[in-house]
GROMACS .gro file of C-alpha atoms in nm:
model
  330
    1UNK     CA    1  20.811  15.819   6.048
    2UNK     CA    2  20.696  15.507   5.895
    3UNK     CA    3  20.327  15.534   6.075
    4UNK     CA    4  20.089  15.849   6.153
    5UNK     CA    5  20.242  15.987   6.425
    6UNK     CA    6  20.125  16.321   6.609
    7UNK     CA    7  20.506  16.447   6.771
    8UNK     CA    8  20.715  16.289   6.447
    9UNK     CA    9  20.711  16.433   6.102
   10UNK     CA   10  20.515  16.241   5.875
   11UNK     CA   11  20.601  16.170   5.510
   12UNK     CA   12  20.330  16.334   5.284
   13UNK     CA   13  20.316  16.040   5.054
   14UNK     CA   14  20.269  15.740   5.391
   15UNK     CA   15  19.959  15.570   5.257
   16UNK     CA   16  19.921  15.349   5.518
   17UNK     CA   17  20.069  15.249   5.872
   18UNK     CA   18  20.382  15.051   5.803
   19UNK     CA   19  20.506  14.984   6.181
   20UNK     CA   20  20.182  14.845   6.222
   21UNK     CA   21  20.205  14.611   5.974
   22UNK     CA   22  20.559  14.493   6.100
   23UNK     CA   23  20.399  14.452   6.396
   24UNK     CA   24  20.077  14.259   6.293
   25UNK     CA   25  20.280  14.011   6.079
   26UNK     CA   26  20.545  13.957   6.361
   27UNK     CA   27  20.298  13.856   6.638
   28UNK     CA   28  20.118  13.655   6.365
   29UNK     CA   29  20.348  13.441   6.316
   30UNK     CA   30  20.543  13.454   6.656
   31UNK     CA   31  20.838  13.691   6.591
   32UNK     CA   32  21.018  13.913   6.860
   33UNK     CA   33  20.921  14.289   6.738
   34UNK     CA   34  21.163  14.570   6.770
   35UNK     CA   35  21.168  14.942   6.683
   36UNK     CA   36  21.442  15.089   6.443
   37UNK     CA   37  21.442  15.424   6.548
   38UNK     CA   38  21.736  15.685   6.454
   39UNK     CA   39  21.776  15.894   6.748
   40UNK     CA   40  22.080  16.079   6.661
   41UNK     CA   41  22.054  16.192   6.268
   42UNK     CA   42  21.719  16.377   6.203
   43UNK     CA   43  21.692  16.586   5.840
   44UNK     CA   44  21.390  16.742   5.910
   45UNK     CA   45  21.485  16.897   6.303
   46UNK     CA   46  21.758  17.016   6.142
   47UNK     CA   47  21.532  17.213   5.874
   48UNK     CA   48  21.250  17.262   6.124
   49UNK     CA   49  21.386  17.330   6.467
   50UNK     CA   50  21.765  17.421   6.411
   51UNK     CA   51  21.786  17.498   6.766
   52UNK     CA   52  21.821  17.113   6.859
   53UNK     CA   53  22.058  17.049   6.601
   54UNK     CA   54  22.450  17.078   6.676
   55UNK     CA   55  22.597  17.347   6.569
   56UNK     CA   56  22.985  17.419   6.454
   57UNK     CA   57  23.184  17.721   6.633
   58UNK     CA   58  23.049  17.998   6.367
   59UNK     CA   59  22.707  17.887   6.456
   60UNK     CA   60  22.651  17.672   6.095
   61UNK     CA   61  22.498  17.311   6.175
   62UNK     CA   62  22.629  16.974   6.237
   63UNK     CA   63  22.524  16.770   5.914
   64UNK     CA   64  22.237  16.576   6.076
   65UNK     CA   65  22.324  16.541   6.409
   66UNK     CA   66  22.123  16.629   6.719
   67UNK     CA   67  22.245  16.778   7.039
   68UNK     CA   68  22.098  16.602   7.344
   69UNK     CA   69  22.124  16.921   7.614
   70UNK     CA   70  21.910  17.147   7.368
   71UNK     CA   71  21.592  16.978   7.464
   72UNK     CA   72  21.520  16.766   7.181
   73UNK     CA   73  21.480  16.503   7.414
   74UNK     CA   74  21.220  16.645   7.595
   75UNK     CA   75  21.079  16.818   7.333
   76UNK     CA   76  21.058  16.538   7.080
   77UNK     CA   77  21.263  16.244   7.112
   78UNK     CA   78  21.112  16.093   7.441
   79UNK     CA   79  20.718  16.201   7.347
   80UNK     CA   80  20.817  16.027   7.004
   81UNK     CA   81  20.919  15.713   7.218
   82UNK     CA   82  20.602  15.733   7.429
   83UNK     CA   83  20.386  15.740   7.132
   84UNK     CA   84  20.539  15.440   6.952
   85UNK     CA   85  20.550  15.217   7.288
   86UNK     CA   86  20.178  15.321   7.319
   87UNK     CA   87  20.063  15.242   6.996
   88UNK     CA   88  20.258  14.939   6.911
   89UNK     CA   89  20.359  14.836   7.203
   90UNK     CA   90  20.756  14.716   7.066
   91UNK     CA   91  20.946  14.436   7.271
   92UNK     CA   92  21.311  14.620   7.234
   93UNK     CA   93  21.419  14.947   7.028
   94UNK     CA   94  21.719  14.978   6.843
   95UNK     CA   95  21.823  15.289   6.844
   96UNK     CA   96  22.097  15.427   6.572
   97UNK     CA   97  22.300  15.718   6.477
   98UNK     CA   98  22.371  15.891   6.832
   99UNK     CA   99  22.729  15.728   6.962
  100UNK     CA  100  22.924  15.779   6.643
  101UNK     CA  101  22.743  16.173   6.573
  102UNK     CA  102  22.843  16.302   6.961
  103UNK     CA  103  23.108  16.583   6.918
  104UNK     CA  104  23.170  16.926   6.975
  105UNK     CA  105  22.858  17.116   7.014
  106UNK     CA  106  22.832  17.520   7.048
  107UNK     CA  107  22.500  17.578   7.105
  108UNK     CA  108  22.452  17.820   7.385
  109UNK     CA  109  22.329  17.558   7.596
  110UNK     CA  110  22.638  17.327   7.564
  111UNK     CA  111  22.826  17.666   7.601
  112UNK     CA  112  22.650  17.755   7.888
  113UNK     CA  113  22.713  17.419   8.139
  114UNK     CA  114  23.068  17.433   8.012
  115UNK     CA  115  23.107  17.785   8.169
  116UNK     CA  116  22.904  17.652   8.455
  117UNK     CA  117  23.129  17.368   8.509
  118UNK     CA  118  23.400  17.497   8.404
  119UNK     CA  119  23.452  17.881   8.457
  120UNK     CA  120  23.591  17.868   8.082
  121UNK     CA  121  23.466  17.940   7.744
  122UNK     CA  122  23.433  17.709   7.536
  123UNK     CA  123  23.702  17.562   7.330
  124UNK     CA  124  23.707  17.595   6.984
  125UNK     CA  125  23.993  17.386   6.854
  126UNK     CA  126  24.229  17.162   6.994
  127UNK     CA  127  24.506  17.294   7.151
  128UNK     CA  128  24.285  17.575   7.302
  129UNK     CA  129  24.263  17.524   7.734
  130UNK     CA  130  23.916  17.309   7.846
  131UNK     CA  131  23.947  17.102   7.496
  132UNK     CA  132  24.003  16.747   7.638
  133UNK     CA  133  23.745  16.856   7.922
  134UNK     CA  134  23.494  16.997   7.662
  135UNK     CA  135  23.502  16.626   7.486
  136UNK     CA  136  23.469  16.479   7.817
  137UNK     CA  137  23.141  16.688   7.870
  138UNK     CA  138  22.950  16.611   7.562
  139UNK     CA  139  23.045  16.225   7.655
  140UNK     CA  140  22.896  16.292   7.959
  141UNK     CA  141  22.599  16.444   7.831
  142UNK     CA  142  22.571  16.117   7.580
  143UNK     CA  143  22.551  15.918   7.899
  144UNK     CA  144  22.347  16.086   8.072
  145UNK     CA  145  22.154  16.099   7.804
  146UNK     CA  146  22.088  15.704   7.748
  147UNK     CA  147  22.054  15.660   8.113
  148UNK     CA  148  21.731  15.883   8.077
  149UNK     CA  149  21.621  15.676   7.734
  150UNK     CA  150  21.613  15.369   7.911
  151UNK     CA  151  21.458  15.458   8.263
  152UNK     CA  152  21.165  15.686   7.972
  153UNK     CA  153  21.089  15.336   7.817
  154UNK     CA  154  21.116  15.117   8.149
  155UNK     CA  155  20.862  15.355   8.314
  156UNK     CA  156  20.617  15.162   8.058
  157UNK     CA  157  20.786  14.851   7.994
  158UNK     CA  158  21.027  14.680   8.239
  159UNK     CA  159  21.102  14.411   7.978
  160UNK     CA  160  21.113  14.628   7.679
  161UNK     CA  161  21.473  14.525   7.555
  162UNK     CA  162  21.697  14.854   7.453
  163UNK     CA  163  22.027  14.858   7.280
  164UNK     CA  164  22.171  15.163   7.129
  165UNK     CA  165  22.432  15.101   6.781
  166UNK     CA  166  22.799  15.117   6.854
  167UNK     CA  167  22.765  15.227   7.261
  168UNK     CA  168  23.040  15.063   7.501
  169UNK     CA  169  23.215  14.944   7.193
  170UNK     CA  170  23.574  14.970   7.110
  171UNK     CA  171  23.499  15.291   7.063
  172UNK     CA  172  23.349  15.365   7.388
  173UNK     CA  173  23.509  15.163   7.619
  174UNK     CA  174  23.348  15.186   7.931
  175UNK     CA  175  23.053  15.018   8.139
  176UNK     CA  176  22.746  14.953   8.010
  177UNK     CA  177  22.418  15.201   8.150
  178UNK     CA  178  22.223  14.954   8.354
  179UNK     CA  179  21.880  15.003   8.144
  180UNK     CA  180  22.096  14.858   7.813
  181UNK     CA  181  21.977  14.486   7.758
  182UNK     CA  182  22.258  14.362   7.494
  183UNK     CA  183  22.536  14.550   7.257
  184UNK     CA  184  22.475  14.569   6.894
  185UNK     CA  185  22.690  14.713   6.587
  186UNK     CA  186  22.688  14.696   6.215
  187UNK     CA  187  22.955  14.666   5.997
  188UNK     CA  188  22.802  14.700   5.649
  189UNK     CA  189  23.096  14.502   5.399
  190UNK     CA  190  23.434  14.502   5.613
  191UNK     CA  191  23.522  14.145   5.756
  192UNK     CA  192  23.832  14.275   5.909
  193UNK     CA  193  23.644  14.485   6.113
  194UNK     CA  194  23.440  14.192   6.290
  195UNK     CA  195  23.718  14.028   6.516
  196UNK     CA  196  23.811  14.314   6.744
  197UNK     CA  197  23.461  14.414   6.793
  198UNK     CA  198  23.329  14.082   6.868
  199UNK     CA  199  23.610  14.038   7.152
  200UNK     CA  200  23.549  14.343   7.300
  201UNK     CA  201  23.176  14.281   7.284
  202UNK     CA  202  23.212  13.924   7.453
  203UNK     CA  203  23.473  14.098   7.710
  204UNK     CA  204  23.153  14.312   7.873
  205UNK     CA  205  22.913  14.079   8.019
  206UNK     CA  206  22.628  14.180   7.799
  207UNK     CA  207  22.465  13.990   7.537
  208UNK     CA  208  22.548  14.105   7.182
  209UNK     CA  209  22.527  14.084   6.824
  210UNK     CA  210  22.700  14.257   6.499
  211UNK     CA  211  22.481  14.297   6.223
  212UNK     CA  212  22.611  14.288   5.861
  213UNK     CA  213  22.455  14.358   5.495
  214UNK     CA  214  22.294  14.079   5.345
  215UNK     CA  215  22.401  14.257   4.979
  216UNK     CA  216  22.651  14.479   4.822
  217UNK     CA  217  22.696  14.672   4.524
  218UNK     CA  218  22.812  14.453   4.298
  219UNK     CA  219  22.807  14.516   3.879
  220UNK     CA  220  22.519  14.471   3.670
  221UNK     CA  221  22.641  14.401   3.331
  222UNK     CA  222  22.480  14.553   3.063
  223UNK     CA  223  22.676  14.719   2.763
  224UNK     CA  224  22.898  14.950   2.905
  225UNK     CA  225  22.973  14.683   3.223
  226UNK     CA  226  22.951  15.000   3.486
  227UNK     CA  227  22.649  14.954   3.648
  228UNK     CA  228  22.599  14.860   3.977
  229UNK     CA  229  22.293  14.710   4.156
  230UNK     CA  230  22.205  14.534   4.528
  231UNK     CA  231  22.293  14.190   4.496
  232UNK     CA  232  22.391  13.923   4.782
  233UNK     CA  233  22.701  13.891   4.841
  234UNK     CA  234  22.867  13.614   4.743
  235UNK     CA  235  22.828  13.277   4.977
  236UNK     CA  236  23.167  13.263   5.078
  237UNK     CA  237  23.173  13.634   5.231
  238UNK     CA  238  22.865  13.627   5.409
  239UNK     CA  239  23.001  13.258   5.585
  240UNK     CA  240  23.283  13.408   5.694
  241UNK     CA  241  23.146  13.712   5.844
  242UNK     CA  242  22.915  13.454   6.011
  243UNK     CA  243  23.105  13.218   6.171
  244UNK     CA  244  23.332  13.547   6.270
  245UNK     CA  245  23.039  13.641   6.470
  246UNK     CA  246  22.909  13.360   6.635
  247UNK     CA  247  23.216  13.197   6.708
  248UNK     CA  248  23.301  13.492   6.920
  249UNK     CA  249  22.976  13.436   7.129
  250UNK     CA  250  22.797  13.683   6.951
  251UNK     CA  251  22.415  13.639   6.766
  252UNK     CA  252  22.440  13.711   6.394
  253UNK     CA  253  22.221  13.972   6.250
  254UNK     CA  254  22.155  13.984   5.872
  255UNK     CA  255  22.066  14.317   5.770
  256UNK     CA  256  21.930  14.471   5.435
  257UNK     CA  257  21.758  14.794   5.340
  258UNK     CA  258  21.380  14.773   5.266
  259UNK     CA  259  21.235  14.910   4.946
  260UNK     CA  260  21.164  15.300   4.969
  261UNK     CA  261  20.784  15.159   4.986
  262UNK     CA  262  20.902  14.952   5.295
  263UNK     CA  263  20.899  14.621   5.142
  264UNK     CA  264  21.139  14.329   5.072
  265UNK     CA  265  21.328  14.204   4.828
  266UNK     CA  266  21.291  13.874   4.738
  267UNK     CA  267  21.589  13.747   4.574
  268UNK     CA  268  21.804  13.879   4.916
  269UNK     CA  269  21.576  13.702   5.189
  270UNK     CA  270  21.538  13.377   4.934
  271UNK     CA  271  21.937  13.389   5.003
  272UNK     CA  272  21.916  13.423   5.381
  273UNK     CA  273  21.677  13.129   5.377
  274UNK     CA  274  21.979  12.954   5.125
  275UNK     CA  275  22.293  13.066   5.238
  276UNK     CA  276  22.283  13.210   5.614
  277UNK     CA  277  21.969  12.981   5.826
  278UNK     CA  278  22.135  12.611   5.751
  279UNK     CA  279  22.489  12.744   5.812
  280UNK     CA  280  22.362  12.947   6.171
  281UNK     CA  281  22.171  12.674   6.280
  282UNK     CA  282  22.428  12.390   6.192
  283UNK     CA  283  22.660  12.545   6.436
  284UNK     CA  284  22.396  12.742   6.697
  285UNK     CA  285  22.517  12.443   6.945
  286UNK     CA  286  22.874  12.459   6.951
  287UNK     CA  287  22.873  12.865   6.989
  288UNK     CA  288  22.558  13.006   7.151
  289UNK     CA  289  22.616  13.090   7.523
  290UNK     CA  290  22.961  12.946   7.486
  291UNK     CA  291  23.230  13.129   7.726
  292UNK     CA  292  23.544  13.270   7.602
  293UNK     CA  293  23.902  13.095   7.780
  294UNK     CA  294  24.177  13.390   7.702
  295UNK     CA  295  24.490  13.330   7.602
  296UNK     CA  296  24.603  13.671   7.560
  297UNK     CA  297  24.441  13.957   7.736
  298UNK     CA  298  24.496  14.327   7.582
  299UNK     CA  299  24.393  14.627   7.783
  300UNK     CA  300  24.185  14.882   7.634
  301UNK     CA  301  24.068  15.124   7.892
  302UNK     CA  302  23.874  15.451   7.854
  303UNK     CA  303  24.111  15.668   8.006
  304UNK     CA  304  24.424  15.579   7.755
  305UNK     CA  305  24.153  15.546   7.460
  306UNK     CA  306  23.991  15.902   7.518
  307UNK     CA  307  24.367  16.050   7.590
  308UNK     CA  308  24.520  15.955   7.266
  309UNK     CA  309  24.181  16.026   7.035
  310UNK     CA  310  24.196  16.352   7.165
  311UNK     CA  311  24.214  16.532   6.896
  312UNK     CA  312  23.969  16.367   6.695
  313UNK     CA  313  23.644  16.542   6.549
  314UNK     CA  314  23.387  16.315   6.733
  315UNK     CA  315  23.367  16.239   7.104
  316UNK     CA  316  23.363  15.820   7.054
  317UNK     CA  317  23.581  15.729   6.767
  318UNK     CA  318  23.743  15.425   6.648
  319UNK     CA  319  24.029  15.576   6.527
  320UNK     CA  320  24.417  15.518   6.682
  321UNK     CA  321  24.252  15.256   6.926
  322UNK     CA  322  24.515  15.044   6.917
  323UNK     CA  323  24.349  14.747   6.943
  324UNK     CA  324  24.262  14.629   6.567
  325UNK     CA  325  24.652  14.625   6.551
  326UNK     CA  326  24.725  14.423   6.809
  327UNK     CA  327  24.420  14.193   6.696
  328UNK     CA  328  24.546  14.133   6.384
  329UNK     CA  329  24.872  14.054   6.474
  330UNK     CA  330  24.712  13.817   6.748
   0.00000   0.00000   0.00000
């Protein structure tokens, strides 16, 4: 955690409360103040409490990757959400690192419902009876999951905005949970990713932005010419992936890594301020809350999409969608 939290797992070296400085400087100077919080890849439950941790078929764990029927939720996740709302009382979270991380889990709870449901074991491999049906549980156990989140955090905040990273995208193509307030996704340096995603995003109703990296690695000179170092990336990119974005009805959000002390870089937000306001805001009339007229309409439905990724290692995946073909080709 980046504060002094009681239920979280502190870093020994945290010399002072960084979320509440976030906080302080944002309603200082009149910002909207969210919550990053990774609520699907945790390091230290997986050293600490194994048991909430997915686990493979011979028992060995998930890398990083927590199982939402083991009771982590209850246990830790949703006290962890309490606290922070509490304490710094955030206008939205953002939560990363659960829709892309659900798969097969064995632990003998997951094992358990399946039998329950079921009357099976549970699969192990694909091709084995129950293995479509085993996928659809742990997507049901997702949903179920952020339904929960949301009504945890509207018990204390009606308005507090929540949007989890890469749910009901192309990837999970279904209805949004009521408590979600927009879509959100980040594509870190791949433009050719942004068009699908931004049509299915505008295609749901919701509000929504994709979020790319303000910098890349990029080489650094020197004698031997190999090294590489963050650097912005170059104008042209970073316009393109904007107007990508926004021209698709979506909000742009720039995104760069803070310092392991939980500072800024200079040099990246002094190119924001260059590069990325005065191009946004020169065209924030013409595209924000524009409405999309279709020319062509593709079908992507979750029935077809969850039929032919069956095979697939994860439970939401991008891959064999069909629809960054057809896309392209549009």
């Amino acid at each position: 955690t980046t504060y002094p939290s009681k239920v979280g797992h502190v870093p020994p070296k945290l010399a002072k409360d960084v979320l509440a400085i976030w906080r302080d400087a944002a309603r200082r100077d009149g910002y909207h103040f969210s919550a990053y919080y990774n609520i699907g890849r945790d390091g230290e439950i997986m050293k600490r409490r194994p048991e909430w941790n997915r686990v493979f078929p011979d028992g060995s764990p998930v890398d990083k990757a927590l199982c939402y029927h083991s009771g982590v939720a209850e246990g830790y996740l949703w006290p962890m959400i309490r606290e922070i709302m509490e304490g710094y009382q955030p206008a939205g979270f953002w939560f990363d690192g659960s829709c892309f991380t659900i798969r097969q889990c064995y632990c003998p709870n997951c094992r358990e419902r399946f039998r329950k449901e079921r009357n099976m074991d549970a699969p192990e491999k694909p091709g084995n009876p129950g293995w479509a049906a085993y996928h659809e549980m742990q997507r049901q156990i997702y949903r179920e999951f952020i339904a929960e989140t949301c009504r945890e955090i509207h018990k204390i905040d009606p308005e507090c905005l929540v949007s989890f990273n890469w749910a009901y995208s192309i990837r999970m193509p279904e209805k949004p949970d009521p408590g979600i307030a927009y879509l959100t996704g980040d594509i870190g340096n791949r433009v050719e990713g942004l068009s699908s995603e931004a049509h299915w995003y505008d295609s749901t109703g919701l509000p929504f932005d994709l979020m790319t990296q303000v910098s890349t690695l990029q080489p650094a000179g020197g004698a031997d010419g190999e090294r590489l170092t963050m650097r912005p990336k170059p104008r042209a990119q970073i316009e393109q992936e904007m107007a990508i974005i926004i021209a698709n009805g979506g909000r742009f959000n720039g995104w760069d890594n803070p310092t392991p002390e939980s500072g800024l870089v200079p040099e990246r937000f002094e190119f924001m301020a260059e590069a990325m306001t005065p191009f946004l805001r020169g065209r924030q009339k013409w595209c924000e809350k524009s409405e999309r007229t279709a020319d062509v309409s593709l079908l992507h439905s979750a029935a077809i999409h969850y039929a032919t990724t069956e095979t697939a290692a994860t439970s939401f995946t991008k891959v064999n969608n069909r629809i960054d073909g057809a896309v392209r080709l549009l």
